[in-house]
mmCIF file of C-alpha atoms in Angstrom:
data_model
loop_
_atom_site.group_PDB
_atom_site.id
_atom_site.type_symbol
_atom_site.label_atom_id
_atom_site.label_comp_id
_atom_site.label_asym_id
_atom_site.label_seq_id
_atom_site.Cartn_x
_atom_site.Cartn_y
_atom_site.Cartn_z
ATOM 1 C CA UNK B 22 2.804 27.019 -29.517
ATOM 2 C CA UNK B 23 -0.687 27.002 -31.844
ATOM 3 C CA UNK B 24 -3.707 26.412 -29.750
ATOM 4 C CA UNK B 25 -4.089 23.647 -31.514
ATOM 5 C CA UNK B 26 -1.118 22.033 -29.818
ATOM 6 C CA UNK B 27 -2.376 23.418 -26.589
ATOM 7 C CA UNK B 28 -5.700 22.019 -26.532
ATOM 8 C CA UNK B 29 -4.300 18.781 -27.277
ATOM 9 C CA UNK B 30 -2.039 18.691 -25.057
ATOM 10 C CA UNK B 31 -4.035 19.755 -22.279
ATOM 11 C CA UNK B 32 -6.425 17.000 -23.378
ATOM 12 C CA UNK B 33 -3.748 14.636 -22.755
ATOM 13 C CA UNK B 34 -2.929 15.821 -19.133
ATOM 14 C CA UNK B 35 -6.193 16.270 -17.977
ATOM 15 C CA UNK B 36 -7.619 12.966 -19.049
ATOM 16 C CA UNK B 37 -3.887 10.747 -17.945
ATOM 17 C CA UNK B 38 -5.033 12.742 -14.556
ATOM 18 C CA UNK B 39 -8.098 11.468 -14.344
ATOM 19 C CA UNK B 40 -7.140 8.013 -14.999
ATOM 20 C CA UNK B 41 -4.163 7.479 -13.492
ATOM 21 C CA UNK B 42 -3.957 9.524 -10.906
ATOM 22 C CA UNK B 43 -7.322 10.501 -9.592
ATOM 23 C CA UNK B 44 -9.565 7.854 -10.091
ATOM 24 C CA UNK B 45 -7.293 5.008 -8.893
ATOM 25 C CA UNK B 46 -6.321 6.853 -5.926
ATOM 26 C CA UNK B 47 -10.197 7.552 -4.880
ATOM 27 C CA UNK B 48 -10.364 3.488 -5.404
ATOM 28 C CA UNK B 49 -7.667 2.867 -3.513
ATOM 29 C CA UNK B 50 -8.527 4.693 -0.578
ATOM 30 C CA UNK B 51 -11.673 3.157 -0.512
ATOM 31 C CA UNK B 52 -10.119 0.157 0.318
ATOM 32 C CA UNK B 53 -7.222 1.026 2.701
ATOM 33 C CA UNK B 54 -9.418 3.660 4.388
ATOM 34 C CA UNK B 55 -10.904 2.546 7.575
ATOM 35 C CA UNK B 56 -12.044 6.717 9.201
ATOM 36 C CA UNK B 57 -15.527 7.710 9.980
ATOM 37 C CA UNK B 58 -17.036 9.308 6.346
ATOM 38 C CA UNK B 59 -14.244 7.648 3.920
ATOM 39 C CA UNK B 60 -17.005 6.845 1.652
ATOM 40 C CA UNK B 61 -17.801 10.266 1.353
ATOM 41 C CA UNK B 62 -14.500 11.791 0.887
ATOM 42 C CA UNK B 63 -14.156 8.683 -2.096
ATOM 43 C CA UNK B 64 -17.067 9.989 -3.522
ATOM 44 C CA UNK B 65 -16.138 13.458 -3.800
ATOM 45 C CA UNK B 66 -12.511 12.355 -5.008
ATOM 46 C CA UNK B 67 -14.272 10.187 -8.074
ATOM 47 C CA UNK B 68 -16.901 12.736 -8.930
ATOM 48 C CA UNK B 69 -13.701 15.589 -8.808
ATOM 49 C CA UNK B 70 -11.786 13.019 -11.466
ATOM 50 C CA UNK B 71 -15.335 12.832 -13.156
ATOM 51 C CA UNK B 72 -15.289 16.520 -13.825
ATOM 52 C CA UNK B 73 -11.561 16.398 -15.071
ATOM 53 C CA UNK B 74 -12.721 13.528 -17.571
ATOM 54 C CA UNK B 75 -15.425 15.325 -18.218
ATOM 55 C CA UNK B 76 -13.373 18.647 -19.326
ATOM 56 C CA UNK B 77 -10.716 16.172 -21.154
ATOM 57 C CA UNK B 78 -13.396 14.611 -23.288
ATOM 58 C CA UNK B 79 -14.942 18.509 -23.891
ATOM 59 C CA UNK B 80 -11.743 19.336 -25.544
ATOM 60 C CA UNK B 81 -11.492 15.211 -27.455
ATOM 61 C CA UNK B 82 -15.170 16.471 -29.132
ATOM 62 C CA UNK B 83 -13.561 19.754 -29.983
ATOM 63 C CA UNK B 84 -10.818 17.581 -31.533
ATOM 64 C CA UNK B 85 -13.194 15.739 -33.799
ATOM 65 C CA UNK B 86 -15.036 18.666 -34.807
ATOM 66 C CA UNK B 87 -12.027 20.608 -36.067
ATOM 67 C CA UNK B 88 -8.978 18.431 -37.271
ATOM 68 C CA UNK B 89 -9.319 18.142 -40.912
ATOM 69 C CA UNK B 90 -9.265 14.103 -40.394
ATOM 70 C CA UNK B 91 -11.781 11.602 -39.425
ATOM 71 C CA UNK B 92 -10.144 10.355 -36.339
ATOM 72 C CA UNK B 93 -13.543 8.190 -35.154
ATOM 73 C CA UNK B 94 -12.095 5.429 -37.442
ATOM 74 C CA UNK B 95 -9.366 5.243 -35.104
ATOM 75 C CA UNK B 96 -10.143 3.512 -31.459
ATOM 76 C CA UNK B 97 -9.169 6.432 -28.978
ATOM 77 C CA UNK B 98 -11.723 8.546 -29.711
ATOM 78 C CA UNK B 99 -14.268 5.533 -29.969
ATOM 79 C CA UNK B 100 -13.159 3.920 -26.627
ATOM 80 C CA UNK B 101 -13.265 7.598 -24.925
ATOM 81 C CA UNK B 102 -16.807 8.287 -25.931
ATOM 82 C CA UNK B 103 -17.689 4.887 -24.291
ATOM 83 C CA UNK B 104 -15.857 5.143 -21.479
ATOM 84 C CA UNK B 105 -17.781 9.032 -21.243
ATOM 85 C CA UNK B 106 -20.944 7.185 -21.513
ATOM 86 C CA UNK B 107 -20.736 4.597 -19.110
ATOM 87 C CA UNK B 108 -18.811 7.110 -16.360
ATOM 88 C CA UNK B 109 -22.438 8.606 -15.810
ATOM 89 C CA UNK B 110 -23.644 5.366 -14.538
ATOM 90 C CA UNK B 111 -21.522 4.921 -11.887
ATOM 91 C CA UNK B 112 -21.769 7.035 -8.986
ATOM 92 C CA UNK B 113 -25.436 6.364 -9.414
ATOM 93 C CA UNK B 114 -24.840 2.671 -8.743
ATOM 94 C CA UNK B 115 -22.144 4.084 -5.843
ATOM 95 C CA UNK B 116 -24.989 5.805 -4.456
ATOM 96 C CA UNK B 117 -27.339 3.263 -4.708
ATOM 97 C CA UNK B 118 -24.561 0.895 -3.515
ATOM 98 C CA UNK B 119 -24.289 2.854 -0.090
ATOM 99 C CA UNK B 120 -28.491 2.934 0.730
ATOM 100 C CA UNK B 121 -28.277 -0.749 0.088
ATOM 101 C CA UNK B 122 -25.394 -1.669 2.080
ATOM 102 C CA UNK B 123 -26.380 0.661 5.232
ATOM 103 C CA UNK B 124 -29.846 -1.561 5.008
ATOM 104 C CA UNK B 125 -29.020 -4.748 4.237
ATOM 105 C CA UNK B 126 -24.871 -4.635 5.829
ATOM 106 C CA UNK B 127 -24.289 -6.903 2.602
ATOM 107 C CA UNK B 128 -23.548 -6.668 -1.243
ATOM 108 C CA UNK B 129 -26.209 -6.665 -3.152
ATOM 109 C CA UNK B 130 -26.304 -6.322 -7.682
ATOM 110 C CA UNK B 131 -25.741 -2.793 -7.509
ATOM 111 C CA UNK B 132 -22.499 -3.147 -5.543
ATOM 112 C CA UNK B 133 -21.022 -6.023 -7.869
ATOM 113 C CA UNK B 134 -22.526 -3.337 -10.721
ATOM 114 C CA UNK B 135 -20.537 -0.449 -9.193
ATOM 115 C CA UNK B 136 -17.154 -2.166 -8.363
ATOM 116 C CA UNK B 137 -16.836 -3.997 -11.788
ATOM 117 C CA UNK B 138 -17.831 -1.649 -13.729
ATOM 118 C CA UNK B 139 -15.501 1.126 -12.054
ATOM 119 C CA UNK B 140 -12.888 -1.308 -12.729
ATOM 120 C CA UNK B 141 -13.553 -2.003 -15.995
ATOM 121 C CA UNK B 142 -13.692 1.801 -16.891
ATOM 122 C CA UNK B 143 -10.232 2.473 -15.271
ATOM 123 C CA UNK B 144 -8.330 -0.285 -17.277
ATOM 124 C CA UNK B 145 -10.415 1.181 -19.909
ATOM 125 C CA UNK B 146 -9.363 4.534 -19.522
ATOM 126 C CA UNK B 147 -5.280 3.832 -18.728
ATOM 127 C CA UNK B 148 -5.157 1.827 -22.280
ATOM 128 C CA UNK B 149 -6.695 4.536 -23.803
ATOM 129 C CA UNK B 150 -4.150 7.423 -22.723
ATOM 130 C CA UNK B 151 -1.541 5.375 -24.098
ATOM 131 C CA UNK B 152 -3.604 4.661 -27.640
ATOM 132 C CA UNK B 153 -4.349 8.210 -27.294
ATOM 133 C CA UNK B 154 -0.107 8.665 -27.759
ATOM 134 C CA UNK B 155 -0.095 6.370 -30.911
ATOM 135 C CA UNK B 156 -3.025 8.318 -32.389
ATOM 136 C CA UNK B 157 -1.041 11.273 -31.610
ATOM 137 C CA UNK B 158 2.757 10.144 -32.600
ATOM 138 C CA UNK B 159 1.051 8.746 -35.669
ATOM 139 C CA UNK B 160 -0.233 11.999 -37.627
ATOM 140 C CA UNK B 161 1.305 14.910 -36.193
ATOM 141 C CA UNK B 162 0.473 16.857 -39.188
ATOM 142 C CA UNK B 163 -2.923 17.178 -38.188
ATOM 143 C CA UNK B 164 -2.536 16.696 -34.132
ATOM 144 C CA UNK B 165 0.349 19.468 -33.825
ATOM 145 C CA UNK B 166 1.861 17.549 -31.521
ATOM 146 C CA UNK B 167 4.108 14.321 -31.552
ATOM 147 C CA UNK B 168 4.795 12.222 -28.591
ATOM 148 C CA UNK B 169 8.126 10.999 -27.940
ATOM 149 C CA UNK B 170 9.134 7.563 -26.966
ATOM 150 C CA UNK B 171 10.168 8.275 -23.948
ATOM 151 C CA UNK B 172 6.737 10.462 -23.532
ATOM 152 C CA UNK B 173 4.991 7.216 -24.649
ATOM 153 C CA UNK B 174 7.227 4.067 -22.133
ATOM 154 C CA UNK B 175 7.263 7.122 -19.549
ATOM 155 C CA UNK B 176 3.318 7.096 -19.564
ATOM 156 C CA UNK B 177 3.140 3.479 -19.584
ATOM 157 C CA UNK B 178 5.094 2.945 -16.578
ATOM 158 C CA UNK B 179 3.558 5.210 -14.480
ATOM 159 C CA UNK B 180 0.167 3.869 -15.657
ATOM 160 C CA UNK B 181 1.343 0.405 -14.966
ATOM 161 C CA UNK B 182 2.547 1.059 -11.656
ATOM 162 C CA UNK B 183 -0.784 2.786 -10.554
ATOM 163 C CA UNK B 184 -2.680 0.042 -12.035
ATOM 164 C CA UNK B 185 -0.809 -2.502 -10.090
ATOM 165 C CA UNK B 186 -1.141 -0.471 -6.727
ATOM 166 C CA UNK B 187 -4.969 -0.307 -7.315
ATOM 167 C CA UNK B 188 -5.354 -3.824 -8.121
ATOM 168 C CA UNK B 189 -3.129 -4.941 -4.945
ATOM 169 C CA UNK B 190 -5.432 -2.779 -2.471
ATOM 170 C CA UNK B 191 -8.606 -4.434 -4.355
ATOM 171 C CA UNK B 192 -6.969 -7.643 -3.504
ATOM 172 C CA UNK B 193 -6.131 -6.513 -0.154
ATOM 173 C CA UNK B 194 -9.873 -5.175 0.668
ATOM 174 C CA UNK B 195 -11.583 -8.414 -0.230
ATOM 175 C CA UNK B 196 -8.919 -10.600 1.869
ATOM 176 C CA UNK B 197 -9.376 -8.396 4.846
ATOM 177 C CA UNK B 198 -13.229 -8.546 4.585
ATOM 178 C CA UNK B 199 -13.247 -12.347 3.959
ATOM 179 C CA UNK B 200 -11.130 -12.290 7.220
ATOM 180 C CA UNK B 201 -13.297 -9.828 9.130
ATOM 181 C CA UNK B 202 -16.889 -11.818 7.591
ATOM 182 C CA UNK B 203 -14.785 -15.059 9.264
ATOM 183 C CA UNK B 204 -14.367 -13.253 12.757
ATOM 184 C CA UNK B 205 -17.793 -12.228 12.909
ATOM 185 C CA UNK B 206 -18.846 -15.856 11.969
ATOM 186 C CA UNK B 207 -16.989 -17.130 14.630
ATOM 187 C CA UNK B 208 -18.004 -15.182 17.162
ATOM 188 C CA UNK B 209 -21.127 -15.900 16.709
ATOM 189 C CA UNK B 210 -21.438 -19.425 16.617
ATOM 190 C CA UNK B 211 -19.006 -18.855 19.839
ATOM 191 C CA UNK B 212 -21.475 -17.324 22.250
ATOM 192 C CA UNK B 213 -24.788 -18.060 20.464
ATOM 193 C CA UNK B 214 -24.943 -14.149 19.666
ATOM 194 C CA UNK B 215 -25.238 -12.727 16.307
ATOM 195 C CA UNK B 216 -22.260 -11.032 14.584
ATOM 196 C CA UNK B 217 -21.729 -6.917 15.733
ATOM 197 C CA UNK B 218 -23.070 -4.084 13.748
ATOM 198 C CA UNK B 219 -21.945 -0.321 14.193
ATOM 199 C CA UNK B 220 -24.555 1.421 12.443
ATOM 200 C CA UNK B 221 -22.260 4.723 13.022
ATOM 201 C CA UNK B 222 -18.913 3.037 11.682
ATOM 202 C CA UNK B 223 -21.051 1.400 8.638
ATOM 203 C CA UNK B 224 -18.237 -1.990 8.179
ATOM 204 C CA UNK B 225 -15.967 0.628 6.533
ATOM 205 C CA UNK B 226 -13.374 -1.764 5.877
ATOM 206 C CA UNK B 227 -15.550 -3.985 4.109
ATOM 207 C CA UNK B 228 -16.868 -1.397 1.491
ATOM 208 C CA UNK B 229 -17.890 -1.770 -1.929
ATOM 209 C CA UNK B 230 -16.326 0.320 -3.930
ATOM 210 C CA UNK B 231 -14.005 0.339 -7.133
#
């Protein structure tokens, strides 16, 4: 196998990890996690699929350097570069996110920043492995490497599966913090007293986060 094929390849796995493995699972847990310090175990997990991005898109630039064809008029390597770009952003707004939260024990712009844009990048990024197959299947000449169709459905089903998971435990996070915002309402119009607050616990099932 040229190295050519290799570093392709690898391109492929490490970036299909990232976004369809990795990322949505540190999202999901987020959400279905309720133990002291889950926020910080999702942060590590994100910034860990950060660093396999980051080593995907290393190899993507390396790609675009050295295959004799201009593959930035195609819209893999155009969506991956934004995706790169806007990745840096967000576990600054996570981070920011979590100060504001622990002070205010409410939402505020960075958290809405933070949680759409981590979803935006993740649908972002599971399209893109699969346009990243087309590009692929579509001039192995120059790639070294051809996709099947079965690679191709195989990758889309697995993708689509994750994606639905993710988007089911979003769904399931905001219902059970709607429900857990109502308890704490009615308490306190109950007994006159204002709704609890663990500092230690933080409202861990009513985080923020993609």
């Amino acid at each position: 196998m040229e190295s050519r094929q290799k570093l392709i390849i690898a391109h492929g796995i490490l970036a299909a990890l990232a976004f369809v493995l990795f990322f949505p699972i540190g999202a999901i847990l987020i959400r279905l996690g309720s133990f002291r310090g889950v926020w910080i175990v999702h942060g590590v997990f994100q910034l860990f699929a950060y660093f396999v991005y980051i080593a995907a898109f290393g190899i993507g630039v390396w790609m675009v350097n050295n295959i004799p064809v201009n593959l930035l008029d195609n819209y893999h390597p155009v969506i991956g570069i934004i995706v790169f770009v806007l990745l840096f952003f967000q576990p600054i707004l996570g981070f920011v996110h979590h100060l504001k939260f622990k002070k205010y024990s409410r939402r505020t712009i960075w958290s809405y920043g933070h949680l759409w844009l981590g979803r935006i990048l993740i649908t972002l990024g599971m399209v893109n492995g699969g346009l990243g197959l087309l590009l692929a299947s579509d001039a192995p000449a120059f790639t070294g490497f051809a996709p099947t169709r079965g690679h191709i459905i195989a990758y889309g089903v697995v993708a689509g599966i994750m994606w639905l998971l993710w988007v089911l435990a979003a769904v399931y996070g905001e219902r059970k913090k709607k429900v857990s915002r109502k308890a704490a309402v009615n308490k306190e119009v109950d007994d006159g007293s204002p709704p609890p607050y663990d500092s230690n616990k933080e409202h861990y099932a009513q985080r923020t986060y993609v």
